[in-house]
Every structure is written in C-alpha cells, then in structure tokens.
mmCIF file of C-alpha atoms in Angstrom:
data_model
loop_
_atom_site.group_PDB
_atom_site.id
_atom_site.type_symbol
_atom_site.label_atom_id
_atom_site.label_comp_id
_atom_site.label_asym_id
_atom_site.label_seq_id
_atom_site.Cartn_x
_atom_site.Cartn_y
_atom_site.Cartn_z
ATOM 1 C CA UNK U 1 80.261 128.296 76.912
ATOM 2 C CA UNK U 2 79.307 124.903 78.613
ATOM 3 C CA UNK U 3 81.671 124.107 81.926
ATOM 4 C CA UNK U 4 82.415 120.550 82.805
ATOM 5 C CA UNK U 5 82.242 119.893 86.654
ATOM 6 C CA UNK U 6 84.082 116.616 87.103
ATOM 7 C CA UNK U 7 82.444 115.425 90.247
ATOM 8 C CA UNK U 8 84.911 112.425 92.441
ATOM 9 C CA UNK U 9 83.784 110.117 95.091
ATOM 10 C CA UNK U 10 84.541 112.393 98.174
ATOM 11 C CA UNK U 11 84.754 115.730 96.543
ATOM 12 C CA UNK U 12 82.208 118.643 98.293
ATOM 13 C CA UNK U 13 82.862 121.799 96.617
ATOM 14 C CA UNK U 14 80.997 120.067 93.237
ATOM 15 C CA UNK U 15 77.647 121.725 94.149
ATOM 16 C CA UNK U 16 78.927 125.080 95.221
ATOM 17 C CA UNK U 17 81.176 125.308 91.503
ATOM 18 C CA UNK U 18 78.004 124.412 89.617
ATOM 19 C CA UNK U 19 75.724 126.895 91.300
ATOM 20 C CA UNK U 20 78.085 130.040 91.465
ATOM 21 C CA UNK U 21 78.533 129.079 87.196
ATOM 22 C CA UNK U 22 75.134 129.113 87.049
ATOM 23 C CA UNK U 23 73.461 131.526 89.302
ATOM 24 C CA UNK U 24 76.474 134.101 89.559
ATOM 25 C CA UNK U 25 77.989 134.169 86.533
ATOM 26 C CA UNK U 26 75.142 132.830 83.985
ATOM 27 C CA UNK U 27 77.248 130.000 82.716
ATOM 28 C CA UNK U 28 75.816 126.784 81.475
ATOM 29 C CA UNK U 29 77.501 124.264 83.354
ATOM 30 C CA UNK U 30 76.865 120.331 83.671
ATOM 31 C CA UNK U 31 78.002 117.071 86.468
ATOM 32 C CA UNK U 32 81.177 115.013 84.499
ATOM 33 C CA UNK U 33 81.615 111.757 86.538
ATOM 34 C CA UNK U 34 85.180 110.950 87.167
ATOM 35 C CA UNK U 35 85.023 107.654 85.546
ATOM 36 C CA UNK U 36 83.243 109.246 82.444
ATOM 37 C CA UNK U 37 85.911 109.305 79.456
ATOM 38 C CA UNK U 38 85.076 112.339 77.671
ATOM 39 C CA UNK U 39 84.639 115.712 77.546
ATOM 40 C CA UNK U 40 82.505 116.365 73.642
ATOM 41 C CA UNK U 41 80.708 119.673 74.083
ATOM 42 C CA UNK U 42 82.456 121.206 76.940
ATOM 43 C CA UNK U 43 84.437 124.143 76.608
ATOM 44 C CA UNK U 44 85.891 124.681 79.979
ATOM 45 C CA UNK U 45 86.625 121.822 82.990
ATOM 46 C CA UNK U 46 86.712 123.178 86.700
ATOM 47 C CA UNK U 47 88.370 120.401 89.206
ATOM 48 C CA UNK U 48 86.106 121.368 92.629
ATOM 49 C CA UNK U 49 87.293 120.973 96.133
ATOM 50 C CA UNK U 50 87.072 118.685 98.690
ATOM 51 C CA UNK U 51 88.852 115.401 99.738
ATOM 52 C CA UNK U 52 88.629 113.041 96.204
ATOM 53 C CA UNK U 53 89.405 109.499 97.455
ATOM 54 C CA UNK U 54 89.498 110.580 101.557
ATOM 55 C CA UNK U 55 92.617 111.824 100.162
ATOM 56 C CA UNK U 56 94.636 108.651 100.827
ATOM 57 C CA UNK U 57 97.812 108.081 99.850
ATOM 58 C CA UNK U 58 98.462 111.959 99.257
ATOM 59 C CA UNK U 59 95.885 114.868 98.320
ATOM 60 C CA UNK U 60 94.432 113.939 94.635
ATOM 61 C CA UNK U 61 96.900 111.294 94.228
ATOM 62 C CA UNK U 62 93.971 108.920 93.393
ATOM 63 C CA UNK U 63 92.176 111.431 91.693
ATOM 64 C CA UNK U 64 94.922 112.085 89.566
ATOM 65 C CA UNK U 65 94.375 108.861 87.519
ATOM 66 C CA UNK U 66 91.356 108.837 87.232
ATOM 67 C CA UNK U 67 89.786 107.981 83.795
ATOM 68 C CA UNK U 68 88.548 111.409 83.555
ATOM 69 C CA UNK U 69 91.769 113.205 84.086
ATOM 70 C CA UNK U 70 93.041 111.544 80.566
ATOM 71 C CA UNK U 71 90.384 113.281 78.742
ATOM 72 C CA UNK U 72 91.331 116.863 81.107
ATOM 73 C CA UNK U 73 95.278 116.334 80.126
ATOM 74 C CA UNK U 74 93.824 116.424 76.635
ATOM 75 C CA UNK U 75 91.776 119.074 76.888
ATOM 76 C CA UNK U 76 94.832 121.318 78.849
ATOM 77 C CA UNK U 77 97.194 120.437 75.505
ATOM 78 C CA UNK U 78 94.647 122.096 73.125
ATOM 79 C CA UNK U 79 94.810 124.844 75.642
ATOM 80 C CA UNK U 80 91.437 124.964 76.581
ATOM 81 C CA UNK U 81 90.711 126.482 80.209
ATOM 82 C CA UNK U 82 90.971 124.157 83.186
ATOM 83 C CA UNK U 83 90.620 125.430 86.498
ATOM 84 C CA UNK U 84 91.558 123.467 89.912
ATOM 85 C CA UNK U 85 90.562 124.439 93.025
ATOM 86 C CA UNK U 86 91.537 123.510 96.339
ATOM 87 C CA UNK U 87 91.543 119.492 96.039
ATOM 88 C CA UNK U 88 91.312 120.494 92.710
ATOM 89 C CA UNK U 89 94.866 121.920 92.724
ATOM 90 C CA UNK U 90 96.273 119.562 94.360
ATOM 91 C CA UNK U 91 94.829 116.819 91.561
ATOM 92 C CA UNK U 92 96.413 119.005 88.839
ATOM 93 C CA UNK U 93 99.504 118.576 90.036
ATOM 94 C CA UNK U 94 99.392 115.080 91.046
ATOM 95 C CA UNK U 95 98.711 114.897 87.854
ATOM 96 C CA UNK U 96 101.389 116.449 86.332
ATOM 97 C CA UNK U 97 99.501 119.737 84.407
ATOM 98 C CA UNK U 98 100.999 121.872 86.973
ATOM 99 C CA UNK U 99 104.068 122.016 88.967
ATOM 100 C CA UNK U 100 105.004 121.438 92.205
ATOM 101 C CA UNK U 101 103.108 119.993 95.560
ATOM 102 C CA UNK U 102 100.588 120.765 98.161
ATOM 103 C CA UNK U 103 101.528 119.830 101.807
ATOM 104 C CA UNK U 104 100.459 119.753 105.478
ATOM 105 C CA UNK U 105 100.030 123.565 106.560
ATOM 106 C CA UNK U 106 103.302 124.800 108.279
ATOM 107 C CA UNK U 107 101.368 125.321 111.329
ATOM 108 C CA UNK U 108 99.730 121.531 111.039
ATOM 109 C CA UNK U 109 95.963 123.065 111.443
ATOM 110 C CA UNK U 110 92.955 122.964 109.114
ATOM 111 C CA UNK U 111 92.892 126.619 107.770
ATOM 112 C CA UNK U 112 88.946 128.100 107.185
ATOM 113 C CA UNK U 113 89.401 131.996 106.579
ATOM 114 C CA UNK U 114 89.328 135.097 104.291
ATOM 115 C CA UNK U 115 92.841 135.762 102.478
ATOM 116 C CA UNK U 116 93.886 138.323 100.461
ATOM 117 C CA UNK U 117 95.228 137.803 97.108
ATOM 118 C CA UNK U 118 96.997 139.897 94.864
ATOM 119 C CA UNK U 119 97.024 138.637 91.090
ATOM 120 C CA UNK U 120 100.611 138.578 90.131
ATOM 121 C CA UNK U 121 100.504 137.267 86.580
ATOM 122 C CA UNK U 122 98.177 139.919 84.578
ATOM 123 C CA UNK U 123 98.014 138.263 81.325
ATOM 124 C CA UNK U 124 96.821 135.233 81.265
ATOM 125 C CA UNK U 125 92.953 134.271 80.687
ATOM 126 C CA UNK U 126 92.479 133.812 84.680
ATOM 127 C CA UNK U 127 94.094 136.876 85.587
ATOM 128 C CA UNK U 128 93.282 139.459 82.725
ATOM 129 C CA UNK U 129 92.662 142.544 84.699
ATOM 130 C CA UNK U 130 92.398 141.811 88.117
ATOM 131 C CA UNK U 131 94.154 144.783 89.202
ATOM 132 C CA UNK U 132 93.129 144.679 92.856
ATOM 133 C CA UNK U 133 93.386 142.545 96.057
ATOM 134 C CA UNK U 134 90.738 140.029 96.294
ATOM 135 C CA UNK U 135 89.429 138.454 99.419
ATOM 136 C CA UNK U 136 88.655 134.930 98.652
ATOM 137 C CA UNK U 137 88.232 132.440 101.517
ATOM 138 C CA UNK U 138 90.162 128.894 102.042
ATOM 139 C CA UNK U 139 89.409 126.381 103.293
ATOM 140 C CA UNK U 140 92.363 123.600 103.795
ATOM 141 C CA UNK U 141 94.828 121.593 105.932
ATOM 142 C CA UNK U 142 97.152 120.828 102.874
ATOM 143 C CA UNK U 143 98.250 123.697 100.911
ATOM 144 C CA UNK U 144 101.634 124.693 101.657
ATOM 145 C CA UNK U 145 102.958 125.346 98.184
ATOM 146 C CA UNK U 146 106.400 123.275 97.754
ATOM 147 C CA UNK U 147 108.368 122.786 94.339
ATOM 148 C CA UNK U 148 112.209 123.001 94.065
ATOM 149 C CA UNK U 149 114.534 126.302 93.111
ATOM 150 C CA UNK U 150 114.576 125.745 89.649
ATOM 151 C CA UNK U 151 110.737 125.378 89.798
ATOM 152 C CA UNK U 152 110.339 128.518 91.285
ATOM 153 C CA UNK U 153 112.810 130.578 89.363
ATOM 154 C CA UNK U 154 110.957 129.297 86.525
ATOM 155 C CA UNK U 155 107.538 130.197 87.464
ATOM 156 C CA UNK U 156 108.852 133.688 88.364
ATOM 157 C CA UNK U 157 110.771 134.278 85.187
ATOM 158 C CA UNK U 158 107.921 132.715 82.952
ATOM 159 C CA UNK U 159 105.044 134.917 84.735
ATOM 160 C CA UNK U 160 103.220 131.676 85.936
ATOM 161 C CA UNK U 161 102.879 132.900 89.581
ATOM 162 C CA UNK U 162 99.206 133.742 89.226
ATOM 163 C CA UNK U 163 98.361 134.541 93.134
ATOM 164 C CA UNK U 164 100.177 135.284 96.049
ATOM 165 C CA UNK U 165 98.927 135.910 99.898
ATOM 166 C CA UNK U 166 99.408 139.461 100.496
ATOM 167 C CA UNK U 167 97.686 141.553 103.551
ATOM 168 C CA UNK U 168 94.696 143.392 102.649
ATOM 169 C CA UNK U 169 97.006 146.697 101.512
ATOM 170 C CA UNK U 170 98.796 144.181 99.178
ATOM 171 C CA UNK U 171 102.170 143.749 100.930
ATOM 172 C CA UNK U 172 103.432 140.424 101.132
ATOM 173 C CA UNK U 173 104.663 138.999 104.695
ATOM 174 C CA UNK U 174 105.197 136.425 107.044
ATOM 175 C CA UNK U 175 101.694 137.023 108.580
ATOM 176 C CA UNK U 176 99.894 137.187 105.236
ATOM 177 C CA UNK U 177 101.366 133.495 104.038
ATOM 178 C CA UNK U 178 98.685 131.168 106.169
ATOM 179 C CA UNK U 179 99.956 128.089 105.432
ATOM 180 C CA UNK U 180 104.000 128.225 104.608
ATOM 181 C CA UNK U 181 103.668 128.273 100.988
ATOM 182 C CA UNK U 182 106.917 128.686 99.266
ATOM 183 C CA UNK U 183 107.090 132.421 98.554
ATOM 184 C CA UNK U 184 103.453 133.025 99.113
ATOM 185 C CA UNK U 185 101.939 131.025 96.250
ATOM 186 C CA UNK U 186 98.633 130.593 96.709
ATOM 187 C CA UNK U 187 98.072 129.890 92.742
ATOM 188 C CA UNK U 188 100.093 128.790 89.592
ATOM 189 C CA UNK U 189 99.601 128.882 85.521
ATOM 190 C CA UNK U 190 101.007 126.184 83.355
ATOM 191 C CA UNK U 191 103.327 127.205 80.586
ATOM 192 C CA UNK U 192 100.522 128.281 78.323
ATOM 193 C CA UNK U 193 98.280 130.033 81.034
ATOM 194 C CA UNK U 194 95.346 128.140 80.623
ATOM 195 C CA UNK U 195 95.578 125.999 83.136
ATOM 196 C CA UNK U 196 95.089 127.524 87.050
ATOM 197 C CA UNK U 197 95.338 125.830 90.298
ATOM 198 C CA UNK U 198 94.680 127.599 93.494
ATOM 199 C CA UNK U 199 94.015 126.684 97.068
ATOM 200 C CA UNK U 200 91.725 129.844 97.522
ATOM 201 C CA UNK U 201 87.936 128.768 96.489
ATOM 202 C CA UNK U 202 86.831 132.012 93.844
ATOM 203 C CA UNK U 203 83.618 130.188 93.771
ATOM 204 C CA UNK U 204 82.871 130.699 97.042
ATOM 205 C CA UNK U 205 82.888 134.644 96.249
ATOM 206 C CA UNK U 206 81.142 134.977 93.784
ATOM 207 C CA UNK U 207 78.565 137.421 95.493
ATOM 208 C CA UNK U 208 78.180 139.930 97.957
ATOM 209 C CA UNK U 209 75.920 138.133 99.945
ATOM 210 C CA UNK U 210 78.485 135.434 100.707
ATOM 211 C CA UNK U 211 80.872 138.193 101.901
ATOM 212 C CA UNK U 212 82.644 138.615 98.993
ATOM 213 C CA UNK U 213 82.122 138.466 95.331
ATOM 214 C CA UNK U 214 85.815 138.638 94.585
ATOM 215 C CA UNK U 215 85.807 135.178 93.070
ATOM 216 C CA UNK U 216 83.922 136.545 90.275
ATOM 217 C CA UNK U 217 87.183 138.052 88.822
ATOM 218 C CA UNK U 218 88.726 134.911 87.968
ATOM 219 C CA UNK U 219 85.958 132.941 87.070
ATOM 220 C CA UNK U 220 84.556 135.489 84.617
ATOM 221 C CA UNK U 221 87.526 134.530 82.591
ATOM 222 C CA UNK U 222 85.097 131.653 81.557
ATOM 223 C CA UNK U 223 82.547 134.328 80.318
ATOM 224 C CA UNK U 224 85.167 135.883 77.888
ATOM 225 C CA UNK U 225 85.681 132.708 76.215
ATOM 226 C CA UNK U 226 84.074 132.814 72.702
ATOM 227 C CA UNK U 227 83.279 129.329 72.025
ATOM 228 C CA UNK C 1 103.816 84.989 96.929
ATOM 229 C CA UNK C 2 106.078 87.636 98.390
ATOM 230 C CA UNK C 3 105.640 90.667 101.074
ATOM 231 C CA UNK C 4 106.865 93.637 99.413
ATOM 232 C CA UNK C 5 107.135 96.704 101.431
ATOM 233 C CA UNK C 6 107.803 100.452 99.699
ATOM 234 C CA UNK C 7 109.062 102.750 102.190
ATOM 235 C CA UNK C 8 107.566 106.090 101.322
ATOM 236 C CA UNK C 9 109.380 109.801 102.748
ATOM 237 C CA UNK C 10 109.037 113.110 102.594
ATOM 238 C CA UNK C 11 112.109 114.308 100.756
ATOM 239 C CA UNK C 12 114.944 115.869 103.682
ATOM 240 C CA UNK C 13 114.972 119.227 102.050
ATOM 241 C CA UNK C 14 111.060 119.624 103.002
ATOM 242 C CA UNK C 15 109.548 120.540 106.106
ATOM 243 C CA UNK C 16 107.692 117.547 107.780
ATOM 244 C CA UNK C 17 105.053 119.454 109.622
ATOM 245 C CA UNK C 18 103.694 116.807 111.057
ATOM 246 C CA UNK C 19 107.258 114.929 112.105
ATOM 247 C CA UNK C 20 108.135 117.990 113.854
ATOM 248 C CA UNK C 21 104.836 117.702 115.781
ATOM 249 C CA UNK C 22 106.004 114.270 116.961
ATOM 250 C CA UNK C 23 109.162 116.186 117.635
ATOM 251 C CA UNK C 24 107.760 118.654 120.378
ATOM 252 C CA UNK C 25 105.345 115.715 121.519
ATOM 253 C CA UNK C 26 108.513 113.073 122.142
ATOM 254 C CA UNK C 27 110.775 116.520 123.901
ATOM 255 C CA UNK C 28 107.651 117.569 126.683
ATOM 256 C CA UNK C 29 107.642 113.913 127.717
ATOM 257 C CA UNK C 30 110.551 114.415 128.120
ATOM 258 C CA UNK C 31 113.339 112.716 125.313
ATOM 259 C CA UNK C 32 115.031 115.674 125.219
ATOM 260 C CA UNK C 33 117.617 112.837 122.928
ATOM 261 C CA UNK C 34 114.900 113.522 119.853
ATOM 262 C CA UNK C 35 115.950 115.870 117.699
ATOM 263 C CA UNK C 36 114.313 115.505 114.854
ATOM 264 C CA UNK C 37 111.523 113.228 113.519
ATOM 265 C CA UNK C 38 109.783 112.596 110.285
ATOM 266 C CA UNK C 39 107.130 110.589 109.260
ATOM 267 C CA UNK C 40 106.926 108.585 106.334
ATOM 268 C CA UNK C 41 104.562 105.654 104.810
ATOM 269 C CA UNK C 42 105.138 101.784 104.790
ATOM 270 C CA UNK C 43 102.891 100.480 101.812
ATOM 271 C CA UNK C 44 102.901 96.546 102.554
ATOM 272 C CA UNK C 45 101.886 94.345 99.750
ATOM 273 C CA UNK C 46 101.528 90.633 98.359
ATOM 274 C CA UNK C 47 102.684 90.442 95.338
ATOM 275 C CA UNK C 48 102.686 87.060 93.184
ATOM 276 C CA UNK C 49 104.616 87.167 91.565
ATOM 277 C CA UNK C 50 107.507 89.873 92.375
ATOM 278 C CA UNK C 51 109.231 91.490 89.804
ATOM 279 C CA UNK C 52 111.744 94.354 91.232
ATOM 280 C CA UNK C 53 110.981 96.480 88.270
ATOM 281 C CA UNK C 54 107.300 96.207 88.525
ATOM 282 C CA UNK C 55 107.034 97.555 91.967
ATOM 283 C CA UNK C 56 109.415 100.665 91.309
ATOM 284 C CA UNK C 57 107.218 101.300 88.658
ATOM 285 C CA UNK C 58 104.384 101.594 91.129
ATOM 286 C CA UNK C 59 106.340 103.500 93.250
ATOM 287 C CA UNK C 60 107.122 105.989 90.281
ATOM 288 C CA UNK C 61 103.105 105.796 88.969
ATOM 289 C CA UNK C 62 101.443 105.824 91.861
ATOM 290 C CA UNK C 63 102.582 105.061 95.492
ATOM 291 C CA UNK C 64 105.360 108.223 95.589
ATOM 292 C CA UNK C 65 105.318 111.739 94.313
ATOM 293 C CA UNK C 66 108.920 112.222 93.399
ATOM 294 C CA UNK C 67 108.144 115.920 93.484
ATOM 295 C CA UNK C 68 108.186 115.572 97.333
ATOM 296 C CA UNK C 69 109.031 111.999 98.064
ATOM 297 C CA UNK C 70 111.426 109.428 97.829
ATOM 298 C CA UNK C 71 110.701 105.560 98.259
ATOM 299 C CA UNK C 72 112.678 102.240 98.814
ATOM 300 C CA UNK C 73 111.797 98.722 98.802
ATOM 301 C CA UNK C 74 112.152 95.918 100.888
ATOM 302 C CA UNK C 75 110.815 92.464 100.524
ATOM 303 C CA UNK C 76 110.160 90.774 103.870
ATOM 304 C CA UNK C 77 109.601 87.123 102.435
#
C-alpha cells in the first residue's frame, strides 16, 4: 500500500498526512505535486489541509482543477480510496466527487478544537468498525456543511453520512454542531464509499501523545487495503 | 475589448454569515433601515473578444459554484 499525498501551493497539513502514514500507521507514503498528471503505483490519494490557492475565489475552487485532480477523478471511478481532509474536503467537492459545499462557520470565527464524532455510516472502507465516539480536532473557518433537501435525503437514505458532531456521550445537539453544518455533517461518502471528505483532521490523532489517537480509526482503513 | 463583469451570490436559501455580520455592524451604527445584507463577488474582466456564451461558461466552470451560488453578467463597455 503506497499513499499519494498531493501537495498544492498553499496547502499545510501535507507534512503532518505524510508523517502520521508513515510513523503512525507504517504506511509507505510519497509527495504528488498538484501539477503532476499521474498517479502509476499509488494505491490510495489523501487531499491534506490547508488553504490550496489562499483559497481565492472559494475554498479549493482552484484546487479543484488542478491537473492532478483529473488523474484523482480517475482514480475515485475505479473506486480506489481517496480521502479529503479539511481543504481537502472542500476540493472534493469543488470538484464534483462529493456533494454539497463548505461555507463560512455560522458563528463567522476560525474554529481550532477537539470534536466528537460519531461514525454514522458503518460499512464503508473509512468507517468499518468504528463503533465509538472519536475525538478528532478541527481546525477551520469554512466548514459549515450546506447541500440542498434532496441532497440530504439522499445521503441519509443511501448511508453516505459518514460523521456527524455529537457531544462526547454521542448525542447530537445544537452545542455539539461547531460550525452550523446542515444536520451535523462533519463527513460524507460518495455513492460507492470510497471516497471520504471530512473537515475533522484524523491525521492529527493518530497518537496518544498528540492527545488523541482517534484518527487512527479511519485512516487504518488504508492498512486493510490488499493491494 | 470589452469590460465584462459576473456578479457572483450566495444563493437566498443559504445563510450569509458574513452578510449578516455587516447586518449587526450597519444596525449598532445605527441604520436600524438594514435589514438584511449579503455579500456577494464582482469578478471584472477584459475580454477581447466577448462572446456571451463564453463567459457563462466560465461562470459555470469556474467563477460560481452553482451548488451555493448564482451569477449574472453585465458588460460595462
């Protein structure tokens, strides 16, 4: 199992994804330049964090078309395991591989904080077992989950509602939603499950030391993987 | 050569977080009159030479997400 981690001009979570691959989870995993075209001998793509482009225009907008991201919509088809995080989620859907939008925080402020996070979809690849409520920090000022009704109905009735914020017993309320994500999404599948975006940074929790090693749940889906 | 503007909002249905910032900003200085505001994007361009169909088609690729946004253009001259 060899990860690609596409690195953009502006992203800064690129360094922390390759190191908690390697070091936490034993992973091989290797730099992709965004303007690189190809993705030969990589079994997995993870889309870091950060602020791709200084985030003009919108979040990942510019990201989005990258020549890179051909080569990741590729990859997502054969259903090969792509993972967005942060930024990255918000390129993923800017891109079109997942639905829906990331906007300014309902509250308007730059959210750095633990959250709680109870796995809602159980079968797919990213969320295969994790059967209790992870603290995973964020780290954002634009993820309020948006899409329309018929979005969300169909997430819900096709199980692609992978995380919502919950409070650490689980329950989901107004308090536990930090940013005024529609419903409390903090993370969606795409129809086939192998595609995840979520605002929540599992790589930054991937061991105790860092306060957490929560993360570790959803990235080990990469270790399952038999290449 | 022609100034092309697109005209770039948040669609009404969504909450403008920021608009309603400006909102409670505009009300303590008092214009109690504002009621509501929301902030969009003016992209302002020279285009040579314009072709109507090319710029919606860089408002659909590129300049608005029609998940969230809606766009118009105007061409100032």
């Amino acid at each position: 199992m060899k990860v690609a981690v596409v690195r953009f001009p502006g992203a800064n979570c690129d360094q922390d994804a390759l190191w908690s691959l390697r070091d936490d989870l034993c992973l091989s995993a290797e730099y992709v330049w965004h303007e690189d075209t190809s993705l030969a001998g990589f079994d997995a793509v993870i889309l870091p964090g950060g602020f791709t482009y200084g985030d003009y225009l919108r979040c990942g907008a510019i990201a989005a078309r990258a020549p890179i991201m051909a080569e990741v919509a590729r990859f997502a088809l054969e259903g090969r395991f792509v993972i967005g995080v942060c930024n990255g989620f918000q390129v993923l859907c800017e891109a079109g591989l997942l639905p829906g939008a990331l906007l300014l925080n309902q509250n308007q402020k730059f959210l750095c904080q633990d959250v709680y996070l109870r796995a809602e979809n159980r079968t797919s690849p990213w969320t295969e077992g994790v059967d209790h409520i992870l603290r995973i920090p964020i780290a954002h000022g634009e993820g309020r989950y948006v899409c329309d009704d018929l979005t969300l109905a169909r997430l819900a009735s096709e199980d692609r509602i992978a995380f919502r914020y919950v409070d650490a017993e689980g329950r989901q309320t107004e308090e536990s939603n930090p940013n005024g994500s529609v419903d409390s999404i903090a993370g969606v599948l795409n129809d086939a499950g192998n595609v995840l975006g979520m605002m929540p940074h599992p790589e930054r929790a991937t061991r105790k030391l860092l306060g957490s090693d929560d993360g570790r749940q959803i990235l080990a889906a990469l270790c399952r993987v038999t290449v | 050569m022609s100034t092309v503007r697109v005209y770039v909002t948040l669609k009404p249905s969504l909450l403008d977080s920021a608009g309603r910032t400006v909102t409670d900003s505009l009300q303590k200085l008092g214009f109690d009159e504002v009621k509501d505001a929301r902030i969009g994007k003016v992209i302002e361009m020279v285009v040579d030479p314009y072709d109507e169909a090319r710029v919606r088609e860089m408002g659909e690729r590129l300049l608005a997400n029609p998940v969230i946004e809606n766009f118009r253009i105007e061409v100032a001259g």
